[in-house]
mmCIF file of C-alpha atoms in Angstrom:
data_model
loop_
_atom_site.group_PDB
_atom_site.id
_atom_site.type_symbol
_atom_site.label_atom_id
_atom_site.label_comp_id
_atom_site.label_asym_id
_atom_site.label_seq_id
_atom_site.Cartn_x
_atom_site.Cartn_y
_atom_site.Cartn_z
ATOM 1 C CA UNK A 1 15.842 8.743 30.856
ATOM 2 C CA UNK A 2 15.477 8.031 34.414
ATOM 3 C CA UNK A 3 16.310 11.577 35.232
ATOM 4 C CA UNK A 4 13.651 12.844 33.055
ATOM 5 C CA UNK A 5 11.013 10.626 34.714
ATOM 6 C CA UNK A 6 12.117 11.908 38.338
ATOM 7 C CA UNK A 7 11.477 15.517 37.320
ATOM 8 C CA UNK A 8 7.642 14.253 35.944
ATOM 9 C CA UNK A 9 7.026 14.051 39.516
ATOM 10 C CA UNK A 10 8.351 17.148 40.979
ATOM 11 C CA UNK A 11 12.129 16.236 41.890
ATOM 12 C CA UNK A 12 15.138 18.181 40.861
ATOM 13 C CA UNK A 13 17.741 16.236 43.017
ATOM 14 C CA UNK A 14 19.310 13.374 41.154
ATOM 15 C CA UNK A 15 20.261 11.753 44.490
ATOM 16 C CA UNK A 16 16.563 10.291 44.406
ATOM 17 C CA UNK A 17 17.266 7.917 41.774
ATOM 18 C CA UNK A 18 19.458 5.402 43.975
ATOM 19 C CA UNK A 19 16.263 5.111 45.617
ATOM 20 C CA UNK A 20 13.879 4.558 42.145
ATOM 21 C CA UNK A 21 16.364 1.910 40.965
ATOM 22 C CA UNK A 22 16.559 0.022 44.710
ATOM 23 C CA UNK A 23 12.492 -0.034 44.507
ATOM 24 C CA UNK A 24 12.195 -1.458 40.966
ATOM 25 C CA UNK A 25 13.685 -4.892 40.502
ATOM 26 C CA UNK A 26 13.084 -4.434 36.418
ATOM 27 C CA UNK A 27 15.702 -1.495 36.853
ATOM 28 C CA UNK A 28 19.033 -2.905 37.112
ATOM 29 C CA UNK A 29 21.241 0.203 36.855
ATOM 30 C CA UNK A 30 19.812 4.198 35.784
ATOM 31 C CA UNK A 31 21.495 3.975 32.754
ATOM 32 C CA UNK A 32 19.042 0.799 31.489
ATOM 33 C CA UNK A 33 15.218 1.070 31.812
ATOM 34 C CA UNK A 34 12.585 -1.172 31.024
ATOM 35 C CA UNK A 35 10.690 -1.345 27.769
ATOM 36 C CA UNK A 36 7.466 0.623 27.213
ATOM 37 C CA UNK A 37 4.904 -0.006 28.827
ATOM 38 C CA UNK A 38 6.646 -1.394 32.144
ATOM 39 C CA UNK A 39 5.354 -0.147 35.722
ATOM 40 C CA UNK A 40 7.868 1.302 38.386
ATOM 41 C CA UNK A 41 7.447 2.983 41.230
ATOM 42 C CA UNK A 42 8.668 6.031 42.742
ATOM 43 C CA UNK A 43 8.976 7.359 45.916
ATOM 44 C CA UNK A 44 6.437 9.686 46.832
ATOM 45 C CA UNK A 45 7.378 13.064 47.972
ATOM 46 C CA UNK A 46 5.652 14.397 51.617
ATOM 47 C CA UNK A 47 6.291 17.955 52.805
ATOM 48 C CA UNK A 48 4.860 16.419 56.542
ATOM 49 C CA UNK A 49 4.827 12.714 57.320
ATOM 50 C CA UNK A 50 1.722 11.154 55.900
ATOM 51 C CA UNK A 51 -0.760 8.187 57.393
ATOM 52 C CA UNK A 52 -0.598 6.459 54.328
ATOM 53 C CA UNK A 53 2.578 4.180 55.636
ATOM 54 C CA UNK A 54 0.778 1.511 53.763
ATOM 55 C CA UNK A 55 1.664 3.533 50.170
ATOM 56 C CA UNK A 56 5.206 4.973 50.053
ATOM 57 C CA UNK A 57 5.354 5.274 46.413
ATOM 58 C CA UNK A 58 3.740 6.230 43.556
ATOM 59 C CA UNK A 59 3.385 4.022 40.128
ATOM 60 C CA UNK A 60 4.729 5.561 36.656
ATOM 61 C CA UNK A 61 3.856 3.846 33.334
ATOM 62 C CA UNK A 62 6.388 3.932 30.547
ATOM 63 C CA UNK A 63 5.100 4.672 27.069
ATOM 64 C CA UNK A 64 6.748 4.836 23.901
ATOM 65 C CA UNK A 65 5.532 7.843 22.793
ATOM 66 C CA UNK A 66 6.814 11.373 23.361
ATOM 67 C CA UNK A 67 5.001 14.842 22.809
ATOM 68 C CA UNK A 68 4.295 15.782 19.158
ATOM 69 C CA UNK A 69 6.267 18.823 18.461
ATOM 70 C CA UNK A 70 4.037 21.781 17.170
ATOM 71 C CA UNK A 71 5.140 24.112 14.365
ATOM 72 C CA UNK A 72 5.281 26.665 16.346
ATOM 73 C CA UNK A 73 8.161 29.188 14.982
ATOM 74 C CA UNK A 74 11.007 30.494 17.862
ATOM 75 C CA UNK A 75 14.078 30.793 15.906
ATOM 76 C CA UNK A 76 16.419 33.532 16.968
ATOM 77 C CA UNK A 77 18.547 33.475 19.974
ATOM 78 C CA UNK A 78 17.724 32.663 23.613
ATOM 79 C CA UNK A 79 18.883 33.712 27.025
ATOM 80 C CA UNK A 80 18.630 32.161 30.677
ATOM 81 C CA UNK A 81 15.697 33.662 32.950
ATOM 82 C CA UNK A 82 16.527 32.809 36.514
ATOM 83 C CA UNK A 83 13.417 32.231 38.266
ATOM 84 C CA UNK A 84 13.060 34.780 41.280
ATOM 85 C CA UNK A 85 10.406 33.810 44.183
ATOM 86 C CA UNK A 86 6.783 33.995 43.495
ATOM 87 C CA UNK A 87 7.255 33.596 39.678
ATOM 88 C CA UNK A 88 4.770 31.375 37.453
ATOM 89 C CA UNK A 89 5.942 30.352 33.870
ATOM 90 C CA UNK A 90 2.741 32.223 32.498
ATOM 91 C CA UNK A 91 4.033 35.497 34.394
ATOM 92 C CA UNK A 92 8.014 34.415 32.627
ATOM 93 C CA UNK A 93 6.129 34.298 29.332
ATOM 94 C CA UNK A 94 4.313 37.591 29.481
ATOM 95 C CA UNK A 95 6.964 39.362 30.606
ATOM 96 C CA UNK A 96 8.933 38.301 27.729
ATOM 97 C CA UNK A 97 6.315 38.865 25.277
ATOM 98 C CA UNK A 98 6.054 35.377 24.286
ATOM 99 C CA UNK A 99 3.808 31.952 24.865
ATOM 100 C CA UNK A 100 3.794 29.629 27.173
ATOM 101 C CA UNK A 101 3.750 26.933 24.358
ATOM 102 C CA UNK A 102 7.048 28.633 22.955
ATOM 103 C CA UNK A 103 8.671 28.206 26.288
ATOM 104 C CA UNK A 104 7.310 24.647 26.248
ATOM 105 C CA UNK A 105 9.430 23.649 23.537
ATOM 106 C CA UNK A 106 12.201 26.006 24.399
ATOM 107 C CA UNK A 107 12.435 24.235 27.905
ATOM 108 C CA UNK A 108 12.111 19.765 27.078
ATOM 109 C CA UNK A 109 12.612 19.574 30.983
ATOM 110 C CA UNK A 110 9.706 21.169 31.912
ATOM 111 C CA UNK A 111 6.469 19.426 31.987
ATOM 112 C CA UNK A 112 3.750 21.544 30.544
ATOM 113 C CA UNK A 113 0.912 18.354 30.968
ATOM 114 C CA UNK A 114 -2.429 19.738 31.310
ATOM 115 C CA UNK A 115 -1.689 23.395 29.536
ATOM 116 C CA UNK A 116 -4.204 24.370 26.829
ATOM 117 C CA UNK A 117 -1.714 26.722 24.545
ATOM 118 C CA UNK A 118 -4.761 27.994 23.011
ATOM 119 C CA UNK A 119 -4.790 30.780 26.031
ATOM 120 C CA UNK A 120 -2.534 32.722 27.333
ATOM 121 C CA UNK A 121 -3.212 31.410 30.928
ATOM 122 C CA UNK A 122 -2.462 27.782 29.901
ATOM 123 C CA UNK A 123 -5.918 26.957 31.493
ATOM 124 C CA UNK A 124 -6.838 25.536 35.658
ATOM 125 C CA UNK A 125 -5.028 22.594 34.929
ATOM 126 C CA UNK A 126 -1.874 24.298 33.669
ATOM 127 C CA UNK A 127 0.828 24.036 36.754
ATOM 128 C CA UNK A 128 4.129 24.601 35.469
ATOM 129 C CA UNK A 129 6.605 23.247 38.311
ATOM 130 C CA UNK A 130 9.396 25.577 38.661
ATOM 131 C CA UNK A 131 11.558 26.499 41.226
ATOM 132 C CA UNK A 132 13.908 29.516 42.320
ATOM 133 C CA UNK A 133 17.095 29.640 40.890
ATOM 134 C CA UNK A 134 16.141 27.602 38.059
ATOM 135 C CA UNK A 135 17.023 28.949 34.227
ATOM 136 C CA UNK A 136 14.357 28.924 32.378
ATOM 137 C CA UNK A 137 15.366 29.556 28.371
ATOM 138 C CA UNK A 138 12.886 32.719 26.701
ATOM 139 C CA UNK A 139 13.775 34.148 23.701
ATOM 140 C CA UNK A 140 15.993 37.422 24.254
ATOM 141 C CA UNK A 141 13.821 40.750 23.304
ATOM 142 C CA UNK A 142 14.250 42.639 20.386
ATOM 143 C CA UNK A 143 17.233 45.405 21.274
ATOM 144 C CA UNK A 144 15.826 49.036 20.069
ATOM 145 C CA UNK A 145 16.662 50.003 16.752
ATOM 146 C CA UNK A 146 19.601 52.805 17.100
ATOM 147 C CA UNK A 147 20.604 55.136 14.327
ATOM 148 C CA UNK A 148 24.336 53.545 12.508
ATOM 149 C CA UNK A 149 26.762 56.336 11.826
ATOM 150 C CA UNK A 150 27.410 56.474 8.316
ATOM 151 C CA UNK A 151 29.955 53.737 6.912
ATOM 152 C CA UNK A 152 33.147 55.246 5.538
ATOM 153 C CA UNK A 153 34.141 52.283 3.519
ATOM 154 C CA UNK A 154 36.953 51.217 6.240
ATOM 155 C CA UNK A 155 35.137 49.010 8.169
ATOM 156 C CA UNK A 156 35.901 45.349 9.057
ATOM 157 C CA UNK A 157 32.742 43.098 9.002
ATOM 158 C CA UNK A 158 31.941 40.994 12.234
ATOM 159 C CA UNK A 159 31.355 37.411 11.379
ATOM 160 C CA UNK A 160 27.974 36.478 11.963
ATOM 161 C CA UNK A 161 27.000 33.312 14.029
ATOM 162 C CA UNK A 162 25.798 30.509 11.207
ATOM 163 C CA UNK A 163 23.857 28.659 13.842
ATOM 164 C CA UNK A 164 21.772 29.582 17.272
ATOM 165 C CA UNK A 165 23.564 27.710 20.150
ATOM 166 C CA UNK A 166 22.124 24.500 20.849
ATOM 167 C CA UNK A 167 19.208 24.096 23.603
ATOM 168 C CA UNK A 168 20.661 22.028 26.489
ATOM 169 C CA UNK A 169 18.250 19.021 27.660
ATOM 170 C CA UNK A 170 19.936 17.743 30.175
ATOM 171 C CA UNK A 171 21.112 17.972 33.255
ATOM 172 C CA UNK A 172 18.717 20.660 34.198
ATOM 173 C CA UNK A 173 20.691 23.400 35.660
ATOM 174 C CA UNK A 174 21.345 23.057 39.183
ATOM 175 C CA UNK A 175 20.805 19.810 39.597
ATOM 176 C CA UNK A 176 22.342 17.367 41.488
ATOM 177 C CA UNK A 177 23.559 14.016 39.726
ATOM 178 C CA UNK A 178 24.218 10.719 41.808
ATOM 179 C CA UNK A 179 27.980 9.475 41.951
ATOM 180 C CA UNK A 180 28.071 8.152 38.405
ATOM 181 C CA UNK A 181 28.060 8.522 34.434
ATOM 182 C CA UNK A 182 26.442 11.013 33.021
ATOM 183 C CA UNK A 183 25.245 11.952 29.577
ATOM 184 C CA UNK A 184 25.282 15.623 28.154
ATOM 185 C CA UNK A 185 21.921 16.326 25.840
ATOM 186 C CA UNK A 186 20.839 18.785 23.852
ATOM 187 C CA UNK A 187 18.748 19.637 20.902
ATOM 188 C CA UNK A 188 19.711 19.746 17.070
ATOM 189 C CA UNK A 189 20.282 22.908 15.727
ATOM 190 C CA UNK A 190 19.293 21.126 12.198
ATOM 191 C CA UNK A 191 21.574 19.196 9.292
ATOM 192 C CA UNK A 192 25.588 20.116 10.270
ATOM 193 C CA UNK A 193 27.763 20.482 7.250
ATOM 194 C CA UNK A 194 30.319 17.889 6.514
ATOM 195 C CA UNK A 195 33.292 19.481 9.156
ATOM 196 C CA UNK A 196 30.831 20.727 11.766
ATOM 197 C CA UNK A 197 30.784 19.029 15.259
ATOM 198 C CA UNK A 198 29.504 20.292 18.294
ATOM 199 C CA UNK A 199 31.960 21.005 20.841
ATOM 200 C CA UNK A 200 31.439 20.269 24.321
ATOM 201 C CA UNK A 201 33.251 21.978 26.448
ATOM 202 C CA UNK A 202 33.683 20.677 30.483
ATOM 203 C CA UNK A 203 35.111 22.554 33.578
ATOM 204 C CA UNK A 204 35.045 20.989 37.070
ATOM 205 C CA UNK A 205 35.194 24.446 39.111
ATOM 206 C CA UNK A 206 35.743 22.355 42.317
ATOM 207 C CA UNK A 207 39.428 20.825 41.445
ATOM 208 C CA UNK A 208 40.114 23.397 38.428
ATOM 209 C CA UNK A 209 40.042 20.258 35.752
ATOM 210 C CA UNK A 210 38.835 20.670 32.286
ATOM 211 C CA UNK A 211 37.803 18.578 28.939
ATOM 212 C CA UNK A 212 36.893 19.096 25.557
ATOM 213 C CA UNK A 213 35.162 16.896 23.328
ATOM 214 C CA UNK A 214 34.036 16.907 19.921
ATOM 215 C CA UNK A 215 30.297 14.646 18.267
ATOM 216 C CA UNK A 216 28.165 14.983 15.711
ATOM 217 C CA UNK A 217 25.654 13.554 18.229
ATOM 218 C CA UNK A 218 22.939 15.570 20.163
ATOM 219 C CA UNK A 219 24.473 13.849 23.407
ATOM 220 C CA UNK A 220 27.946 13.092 25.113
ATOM 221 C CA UNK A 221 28.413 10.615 27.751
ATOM 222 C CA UNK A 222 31.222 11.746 30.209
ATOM 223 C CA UNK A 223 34.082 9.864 30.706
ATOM 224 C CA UNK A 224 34.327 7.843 34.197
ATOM 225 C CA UNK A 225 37.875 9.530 34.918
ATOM 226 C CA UNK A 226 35.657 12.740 35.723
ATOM 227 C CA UNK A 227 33.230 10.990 38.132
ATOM 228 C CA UNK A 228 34.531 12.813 41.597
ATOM 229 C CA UNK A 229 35.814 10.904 43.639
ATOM 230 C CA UNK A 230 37.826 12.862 46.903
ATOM 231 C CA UNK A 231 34.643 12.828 49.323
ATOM 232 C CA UNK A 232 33.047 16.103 48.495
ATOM 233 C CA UNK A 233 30.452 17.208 45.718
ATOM 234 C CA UNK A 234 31.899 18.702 42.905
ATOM 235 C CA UNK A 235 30.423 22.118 41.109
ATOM 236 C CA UNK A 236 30.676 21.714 36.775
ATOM 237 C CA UNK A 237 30.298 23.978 34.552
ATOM 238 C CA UNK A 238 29.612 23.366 30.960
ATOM 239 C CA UNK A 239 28.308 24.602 27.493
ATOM 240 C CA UNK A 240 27.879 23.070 23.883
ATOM 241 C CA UNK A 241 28.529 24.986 20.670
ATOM 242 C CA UNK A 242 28.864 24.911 17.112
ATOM 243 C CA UNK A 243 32.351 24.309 15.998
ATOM 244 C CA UNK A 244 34.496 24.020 12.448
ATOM 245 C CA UNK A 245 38.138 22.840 12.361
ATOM 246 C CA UNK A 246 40.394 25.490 10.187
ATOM 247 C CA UNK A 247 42.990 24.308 8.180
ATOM 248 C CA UNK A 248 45.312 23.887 11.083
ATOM 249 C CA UNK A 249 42.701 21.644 12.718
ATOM 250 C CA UNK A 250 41.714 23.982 15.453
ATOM 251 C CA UNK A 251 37.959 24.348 16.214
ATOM 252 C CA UNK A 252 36.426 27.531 15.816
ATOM 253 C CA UNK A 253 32.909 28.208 17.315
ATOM 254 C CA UNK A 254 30.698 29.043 14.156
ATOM 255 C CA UNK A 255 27.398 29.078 16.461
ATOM 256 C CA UNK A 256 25.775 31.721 18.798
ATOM 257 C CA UNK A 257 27.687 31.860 22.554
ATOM 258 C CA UNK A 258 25.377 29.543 24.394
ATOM 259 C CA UNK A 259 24.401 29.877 28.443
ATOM 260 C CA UNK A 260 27.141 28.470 30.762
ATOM 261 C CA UNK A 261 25.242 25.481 32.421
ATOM 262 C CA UNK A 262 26.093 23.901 35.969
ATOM 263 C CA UNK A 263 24.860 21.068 38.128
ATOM 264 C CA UNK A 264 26.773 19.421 41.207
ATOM 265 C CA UNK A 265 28.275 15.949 40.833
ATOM 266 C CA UNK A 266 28.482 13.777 43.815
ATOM 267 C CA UNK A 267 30.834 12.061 44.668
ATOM 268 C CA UNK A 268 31.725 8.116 44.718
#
């Protein structure tokens, strides 16, 4: 997606893609991008103004290839780190007791290009962009075994979760999204059975409205009526879980409580 490429290249604000499309003539809207292969140019980011008036932009290639997942095990559940300042993804992964090519494939909006996961460091040329406030997804640490009191007999299981909660793709949390469309993603949690859906669930914290939607899809493009549109930028909140209907036809959550994700949507 367009939104993915922007991030390649060190922006989180979603308000940068007016310009991409404006630039590239082979772009006609963010939803639709050219085939593989296809050159388009992006505006280059300058913390001072630069002599190089000549150059504005820089040039991306698309390819039609994506990074070859690695077998690399991290089932169990996950929880949100929330970068502080100073913080380096190979300092999130120590202190988590994992590896930085675990929270490569925990995080698909990250760009790990140029990290050797063969050491710990990730190598010179590993430069994880991150940013504070950002979640970052680590596995959650092993709680302490405690000593159980001894069952009388009485007791009332507690349901265990059948799935972990899907890993959100996109938007990355916090961002900001342009006046327009915009798709939900998230990774599989693996084959659903024959009832299960994932349930998206949708809160616009700014005007108190709310939706719910059901797919068997790994993505969820949200309906125009939601796009703001009363001047001001509007704050959403939203998660995606696991869900089976009962025999009333009400959805019950059969997955692990996922993080409560938010970006700002502008408005039209």
């Amino acid at each position: 997606t367009l939104g993915y490429i922007i991030q390649l290249y060190g922006y989180i604000d979603f308000g940068v893609i007016d310009q991409v499309v404006a630039l590239n003539d082979n772009i006609p809207d963010a939803n639709r991008l050219p085939g593989a292969g296809a050159i388009i140019l992006i505006p280059r980011q300058t913390a001072t103004p630069t002599p190089d008036l000549n150059n504005p932009t820089i040039v991306a290639q698309l390819t039609a290839t994506t990074p070859t997942p690695s077998s690399v095990d991290f089932s169990g559940e996950l929880m949100c780190h929330t970068v502080l300042p100073g913080e380096t993804i190979v300092g999130i992964a120590s202190e988590y007791s994992t590896t930085i090519e675990v929270l490569s494939q925990l995080n698909p909006d990250l760009f790990f290009s140029g990290c050797n996961f063969t050491i710990p460091s990730g190598g010179p040329e590993c430069n994880v962009l991150i940013s504070e406030g950002l979640c970052v997804n680590v596995p959650m640490p092993t709680p302490t075994p405690t000593l159980s009191p001894t069952p009388s007999g009485n007791e009332t299981a507690t349901p265990t979760p059948t799935y972990a909660p899907p890993m959100v793709v996109s938007p990355p949390q916090n961002a900001i999204a342009q006046a327009g469309v915009i798709r939900l993603q998230w990774v599989s949690v693996g084959e659903l059975g024959d009832l299960e859906v994932y349930l998206v669930q949708v809160e616009d914290t700014t005007n108190a409205a709310t939706f719910t939607q059901v797919t068997r899809d790994t993505s969820l493009l949200l309906p125009a009526s939601l796009i703001p549109n009363d001047g001001q930028t509007h704050i959403i909140n939203w998660r995606v879980s696991v869900a089976r209907p009962n025999d009333q036809g009400i959805y019950r959550v059969v997955s692990g409580d996922g993080p409560l994700r938010t970006f700002q949507w502008q408005s039209q």
